[in-house]
Coordinates of C-alpha atoms in Angstrom, one line a residue:
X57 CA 85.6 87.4 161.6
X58 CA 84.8 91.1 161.8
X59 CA 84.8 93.4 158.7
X60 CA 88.1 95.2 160.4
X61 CA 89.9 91.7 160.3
X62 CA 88.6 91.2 156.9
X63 CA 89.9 94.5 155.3
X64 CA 92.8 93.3 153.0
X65 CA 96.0 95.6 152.3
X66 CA 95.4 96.4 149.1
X67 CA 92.1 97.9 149.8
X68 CA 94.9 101.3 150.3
X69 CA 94.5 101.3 146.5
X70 CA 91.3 102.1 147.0
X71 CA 91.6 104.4 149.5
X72 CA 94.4 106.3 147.3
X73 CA 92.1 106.6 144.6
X74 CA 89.0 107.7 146.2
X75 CA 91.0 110.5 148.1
X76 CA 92.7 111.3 144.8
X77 CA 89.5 111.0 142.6
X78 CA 87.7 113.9 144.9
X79 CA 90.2 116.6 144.2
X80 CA 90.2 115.6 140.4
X81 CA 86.5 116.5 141.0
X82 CA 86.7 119.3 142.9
X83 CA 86.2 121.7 140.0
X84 CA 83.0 120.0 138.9
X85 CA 81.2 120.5 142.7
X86 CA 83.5 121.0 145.9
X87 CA 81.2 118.2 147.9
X88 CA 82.1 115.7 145.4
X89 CA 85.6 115.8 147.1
X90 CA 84.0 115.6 150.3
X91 CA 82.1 112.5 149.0
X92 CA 85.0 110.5 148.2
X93 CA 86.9 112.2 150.6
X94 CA 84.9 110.9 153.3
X95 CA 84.4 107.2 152.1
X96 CA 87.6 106.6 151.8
X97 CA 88.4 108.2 155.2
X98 CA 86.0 105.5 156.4
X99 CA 88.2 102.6 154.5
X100 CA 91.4 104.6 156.2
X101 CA 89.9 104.2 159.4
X102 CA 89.3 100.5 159.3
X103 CA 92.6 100.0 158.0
X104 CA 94.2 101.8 161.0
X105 CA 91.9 99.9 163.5
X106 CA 93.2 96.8 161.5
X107 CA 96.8 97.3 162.5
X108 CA 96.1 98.3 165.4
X109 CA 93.3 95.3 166.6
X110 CA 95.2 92.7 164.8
X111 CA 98.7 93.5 164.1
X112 CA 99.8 89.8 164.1
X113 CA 97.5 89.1 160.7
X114 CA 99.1 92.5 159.2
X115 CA 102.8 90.8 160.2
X116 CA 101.9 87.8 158.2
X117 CA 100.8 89.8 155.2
X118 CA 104.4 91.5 155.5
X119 CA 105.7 88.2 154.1
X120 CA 104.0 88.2 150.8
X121 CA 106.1 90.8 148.8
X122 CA 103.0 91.6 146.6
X123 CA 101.0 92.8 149.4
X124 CA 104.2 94.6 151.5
X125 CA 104.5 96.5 147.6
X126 CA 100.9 97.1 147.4
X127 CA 100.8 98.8 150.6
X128 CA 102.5 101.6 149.3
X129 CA 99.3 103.3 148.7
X130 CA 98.4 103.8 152.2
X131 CA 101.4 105.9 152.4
X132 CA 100.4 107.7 149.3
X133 CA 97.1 107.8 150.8
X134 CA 98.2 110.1 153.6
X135 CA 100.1 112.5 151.6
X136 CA 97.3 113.1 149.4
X137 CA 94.8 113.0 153.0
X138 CA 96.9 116.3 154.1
X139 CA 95.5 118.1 151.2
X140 CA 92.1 117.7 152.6
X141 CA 93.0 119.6 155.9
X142 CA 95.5 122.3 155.1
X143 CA 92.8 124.9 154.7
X144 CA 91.2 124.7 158.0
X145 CA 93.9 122.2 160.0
X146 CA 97.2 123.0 158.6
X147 CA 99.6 121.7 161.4
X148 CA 97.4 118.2 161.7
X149 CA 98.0 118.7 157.4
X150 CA 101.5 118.8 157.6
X151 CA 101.7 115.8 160.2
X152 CA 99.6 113.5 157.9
X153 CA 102.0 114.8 155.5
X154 CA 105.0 114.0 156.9
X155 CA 104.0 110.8 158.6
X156 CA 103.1 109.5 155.0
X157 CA 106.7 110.6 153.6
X158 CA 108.3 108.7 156.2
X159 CA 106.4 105.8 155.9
X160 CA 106.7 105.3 152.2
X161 CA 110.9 106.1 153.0
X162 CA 110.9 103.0 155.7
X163 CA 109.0 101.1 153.3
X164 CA 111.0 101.5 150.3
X165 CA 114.0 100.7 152.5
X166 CA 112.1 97.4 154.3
X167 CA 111.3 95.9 150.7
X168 CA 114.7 97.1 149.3
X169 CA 116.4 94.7 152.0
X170 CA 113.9 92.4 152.3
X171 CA 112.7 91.2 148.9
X172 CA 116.0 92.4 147.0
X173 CA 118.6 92.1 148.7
X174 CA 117.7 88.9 150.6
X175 CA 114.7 87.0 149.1
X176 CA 114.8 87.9 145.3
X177 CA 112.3 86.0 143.3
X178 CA 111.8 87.0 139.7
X179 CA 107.7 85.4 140.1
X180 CA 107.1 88.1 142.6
X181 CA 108.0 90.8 140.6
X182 CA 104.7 92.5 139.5
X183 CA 104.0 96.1 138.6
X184 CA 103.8 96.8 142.3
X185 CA 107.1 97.6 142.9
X186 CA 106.7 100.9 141.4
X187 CA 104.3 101.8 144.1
X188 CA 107.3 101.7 146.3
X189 CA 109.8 103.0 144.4
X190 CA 107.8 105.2 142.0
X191 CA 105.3 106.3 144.6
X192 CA 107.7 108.3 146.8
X193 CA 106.5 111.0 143.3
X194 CA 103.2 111.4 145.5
X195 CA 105.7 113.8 147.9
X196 CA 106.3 115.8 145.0
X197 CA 102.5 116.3 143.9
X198 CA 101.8 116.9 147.6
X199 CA 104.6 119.4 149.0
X200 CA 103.9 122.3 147.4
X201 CA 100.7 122.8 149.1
X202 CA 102.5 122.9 152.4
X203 CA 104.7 125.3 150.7
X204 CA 107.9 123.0 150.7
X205 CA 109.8 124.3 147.6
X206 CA 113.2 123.3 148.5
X207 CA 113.2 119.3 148.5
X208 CA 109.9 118.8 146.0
X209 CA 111.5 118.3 143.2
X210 CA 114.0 115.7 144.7
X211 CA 110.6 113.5 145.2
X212 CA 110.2 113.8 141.3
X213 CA 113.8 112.6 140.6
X214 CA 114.1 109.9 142.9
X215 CA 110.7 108.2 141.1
X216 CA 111.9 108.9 138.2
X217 CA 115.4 107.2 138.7
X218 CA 113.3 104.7 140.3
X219 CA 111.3 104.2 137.2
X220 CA 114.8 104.1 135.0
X221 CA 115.6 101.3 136.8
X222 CA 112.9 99.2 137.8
X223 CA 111.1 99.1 134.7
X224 CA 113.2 96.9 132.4
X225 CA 113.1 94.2 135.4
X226 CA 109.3 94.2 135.2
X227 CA 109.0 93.9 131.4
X228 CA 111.7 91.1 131.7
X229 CA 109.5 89.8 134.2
X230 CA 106.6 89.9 132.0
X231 CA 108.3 88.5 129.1
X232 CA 110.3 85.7 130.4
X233 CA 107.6 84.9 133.2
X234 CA 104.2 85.5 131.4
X235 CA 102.4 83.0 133.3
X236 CA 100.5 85.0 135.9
X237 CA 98.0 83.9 138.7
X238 CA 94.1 85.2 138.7
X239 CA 94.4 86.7 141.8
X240 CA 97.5 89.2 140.7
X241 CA 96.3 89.8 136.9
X242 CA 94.9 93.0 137.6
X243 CA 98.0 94.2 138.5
X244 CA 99.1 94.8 135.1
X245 CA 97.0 97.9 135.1
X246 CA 99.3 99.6 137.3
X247 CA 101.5 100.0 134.3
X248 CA 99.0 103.4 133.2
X249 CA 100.1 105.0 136.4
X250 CA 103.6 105.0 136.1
X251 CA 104.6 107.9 133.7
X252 CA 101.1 109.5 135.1
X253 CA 102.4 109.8 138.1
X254 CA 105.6 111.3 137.3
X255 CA 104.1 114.1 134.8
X256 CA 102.0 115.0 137.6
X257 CA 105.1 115.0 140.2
X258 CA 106.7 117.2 137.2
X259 CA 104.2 119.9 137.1
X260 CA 103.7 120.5 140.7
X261 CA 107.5 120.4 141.5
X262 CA 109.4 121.6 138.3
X263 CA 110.4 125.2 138.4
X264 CA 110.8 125.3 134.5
X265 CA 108.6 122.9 132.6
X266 CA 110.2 121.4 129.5
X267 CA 107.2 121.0 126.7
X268 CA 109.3 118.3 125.2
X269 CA 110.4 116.5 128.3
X270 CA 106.5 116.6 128.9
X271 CA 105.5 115.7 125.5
X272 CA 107.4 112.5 125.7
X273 CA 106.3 111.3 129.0
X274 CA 102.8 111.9 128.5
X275 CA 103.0 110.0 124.9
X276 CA 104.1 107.0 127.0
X277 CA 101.8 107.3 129.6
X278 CA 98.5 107.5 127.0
X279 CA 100.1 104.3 125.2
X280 CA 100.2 102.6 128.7
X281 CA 96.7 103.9 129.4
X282 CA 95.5 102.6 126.5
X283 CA 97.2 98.9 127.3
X284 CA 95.7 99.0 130.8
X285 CA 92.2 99.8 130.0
X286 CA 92.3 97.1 127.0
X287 CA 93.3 94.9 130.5
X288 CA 91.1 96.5 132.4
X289 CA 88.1 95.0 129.6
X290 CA 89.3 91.3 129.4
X291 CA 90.0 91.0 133.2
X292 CA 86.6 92.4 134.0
X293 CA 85.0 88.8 134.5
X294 CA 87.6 87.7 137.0
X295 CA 86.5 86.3 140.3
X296 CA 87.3 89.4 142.7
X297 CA 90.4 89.8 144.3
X298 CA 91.6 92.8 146.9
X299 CA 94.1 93.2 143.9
X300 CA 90.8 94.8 142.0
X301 CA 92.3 98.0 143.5
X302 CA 94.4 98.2 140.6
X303 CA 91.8 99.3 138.5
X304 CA 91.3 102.5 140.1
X305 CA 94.2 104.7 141.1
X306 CA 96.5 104.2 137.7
X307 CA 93.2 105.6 136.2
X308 CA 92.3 108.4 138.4
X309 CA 95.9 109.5 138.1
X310 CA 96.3 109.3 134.4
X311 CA 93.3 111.5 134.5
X312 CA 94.9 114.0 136.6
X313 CA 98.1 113.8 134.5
X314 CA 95.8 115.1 131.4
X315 CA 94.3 118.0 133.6
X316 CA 98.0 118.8 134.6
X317 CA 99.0 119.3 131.3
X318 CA 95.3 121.2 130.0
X319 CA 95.7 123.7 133.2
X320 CA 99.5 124.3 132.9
X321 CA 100.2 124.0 129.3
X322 CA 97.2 124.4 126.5
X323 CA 94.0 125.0 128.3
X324 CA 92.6 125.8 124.8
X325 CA 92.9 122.4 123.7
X326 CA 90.0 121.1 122.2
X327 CA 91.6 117.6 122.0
X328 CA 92.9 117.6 125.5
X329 CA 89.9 118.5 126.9
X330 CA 88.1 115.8 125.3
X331 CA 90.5 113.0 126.6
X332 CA 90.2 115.0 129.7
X333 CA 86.4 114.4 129.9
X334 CA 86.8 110.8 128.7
X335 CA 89.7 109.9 131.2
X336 CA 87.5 111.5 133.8
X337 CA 84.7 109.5 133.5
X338 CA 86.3 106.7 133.1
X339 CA 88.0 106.9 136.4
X340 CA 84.7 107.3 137.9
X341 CA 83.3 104.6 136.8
X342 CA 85.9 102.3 137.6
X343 CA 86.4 103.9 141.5
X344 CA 82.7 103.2 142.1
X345 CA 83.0 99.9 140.5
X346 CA 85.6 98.5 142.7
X347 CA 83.9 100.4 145.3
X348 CA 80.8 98.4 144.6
X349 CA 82.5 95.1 144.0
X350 CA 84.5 95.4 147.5
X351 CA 81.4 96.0 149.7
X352 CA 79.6 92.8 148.1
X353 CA 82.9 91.3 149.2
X354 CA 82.7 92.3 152.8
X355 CA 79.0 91.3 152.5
X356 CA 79.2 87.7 151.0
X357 CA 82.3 87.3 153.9
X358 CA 79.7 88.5 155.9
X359 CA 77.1 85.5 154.8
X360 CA 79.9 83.2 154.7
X361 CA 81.1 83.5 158.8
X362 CA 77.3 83.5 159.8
X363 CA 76.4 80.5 157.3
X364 CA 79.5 78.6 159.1
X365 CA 78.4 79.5 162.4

């Protein structure tokens, strides 16, 4: 078994957060976003050559509602992708850009019919689902910069009616349900992304910014950040699982929320700019440790196949 057949969905997580994390850094050094711009280019790559070489293992993951909602990221991923070529490539920019949007659209529609509307199971509810139905927000953070104006903000309010109602079924899930397998734990850190997300989708898309509006949703989202990285600690020690990818985008994102707010809002914060330095690093370190933890995965895989051989 070849790394390309090995590469599991949810390693799109990854790839979001890796494309997402270089233009948080882009003000520190502009190669830093080329860094992480260009590994997780490479993981986009082998995911593409995985659909492509093996499309019959990527139809059986389709069956598993936790994967088919984790793949919402590599939708994500592309929007965010665009924003790496619109200075030099802007046509090829716009065509990532809009591929992604339509991709997350047929998703959200495939898993609406699918795992709703046909095959509802409370146990398979997990935190994912707001990748699908949350993560349509990403076309909001994105459009501007291929100066859409007119339909950005409608990417904001569909997440966020999304959010409204999806939200109340996970907690119920989580409270009714509590008993959760090791493999989808992590999960549960996906929770720090979801007003993150949308504060972010608010800033680039809202014509008039409510301080309030923003003051509430970014109170949330720091309570749920908090939660998350308090999971974050006691799930550390885990045996890995692809789902380790949860670790990394809800935290580059809430880091990105903060910088939102200190650009748009109070850049003289000297409180903001703390948690902005804090959040920062954190999402570092936790991109480049699930970086480091996936490659010894493809490696001990690796050992395995020759070891059985």
């Amino acid at each position: 078994m070849n790394i390309i057949e090995k590469i599991p969905i949810p390693i799109s997580g990854l790839i979001l957060s890796l494309f997402s994390l270089g233009n948080l850094l882009q003000d520190i050094h502009p190669y830093l976003r080329y860094l992480f711009g260009v590994i997780g280019a490479i993981f986009l790559i082998l995911m593409i050559l995985k659909v492509i070489f093996y499309p019959e293992n990527v139809k059986n993951d389709f069956k598993n509602p936790v994967i088919v909602s984790s793949s919402g990221t590599f939708s994500m991923s592309l929007m965010i992708l665009s924003t790496y070529f619109i200075s030099f490539m802007p046509t090829f920019a716009y065509a990532i850009w809009i591929l992604g949007i339509g991709l997350h659209i047929m998703l959200m529609i495939y898993f609406t019919y699918r795992f709703i509307i046909h095959d509802f199971d409370i146990n398979t509810v997990y935190p994912t689902y707001w990748i699908v139905f949350v993560g349509i927000t990403m076309g909001a953070i994105t459009a501007n910069v291929h100066g859409i104006t007119e339909i950005d903000f409608i990417f904001f309010l569909i997440g966020f009616v999304s959010m409204l109602i999806t939200t109340p079924l996970i907690f119920y899930r989580y409270i009714r349900h509590p008993q959760v397998p090791d493999m989808n734990k992590p999960l549960i850190c996906i929770f720090t992304a979801l007003f993150s997300i949308l504060i972010v989708g608010y800033l680039n898309s809202a014509d008039i910014i409510s301080n309030t509006f923003l003051l509430i949703l970014y109170s949330i989202a720091c309570v749920f950040y908090i939660f998350a990285l308090l999971k974050f600690i006691s799930y550390r020690n885990l045996d890995f699982y692809p789902s380790f990818s949860a670790f990394t985008f809800p935290f580059v994102i809430s880091a990105l929320a903060t910088k939102g707010i200190v650009t748009k809002i109070s850049n003289s914060n000297i409180i903001l700019n703390s948690v902005l330095t804090i959040e920062t690093l954190i999402a570092v370190f936790l991109v480049v440790y699930v970086l480091v933890r996936y490659i010894k995965f493809f490696k001990n895989s690796k050992k395995v196949e020759i070891n059985s051989t």
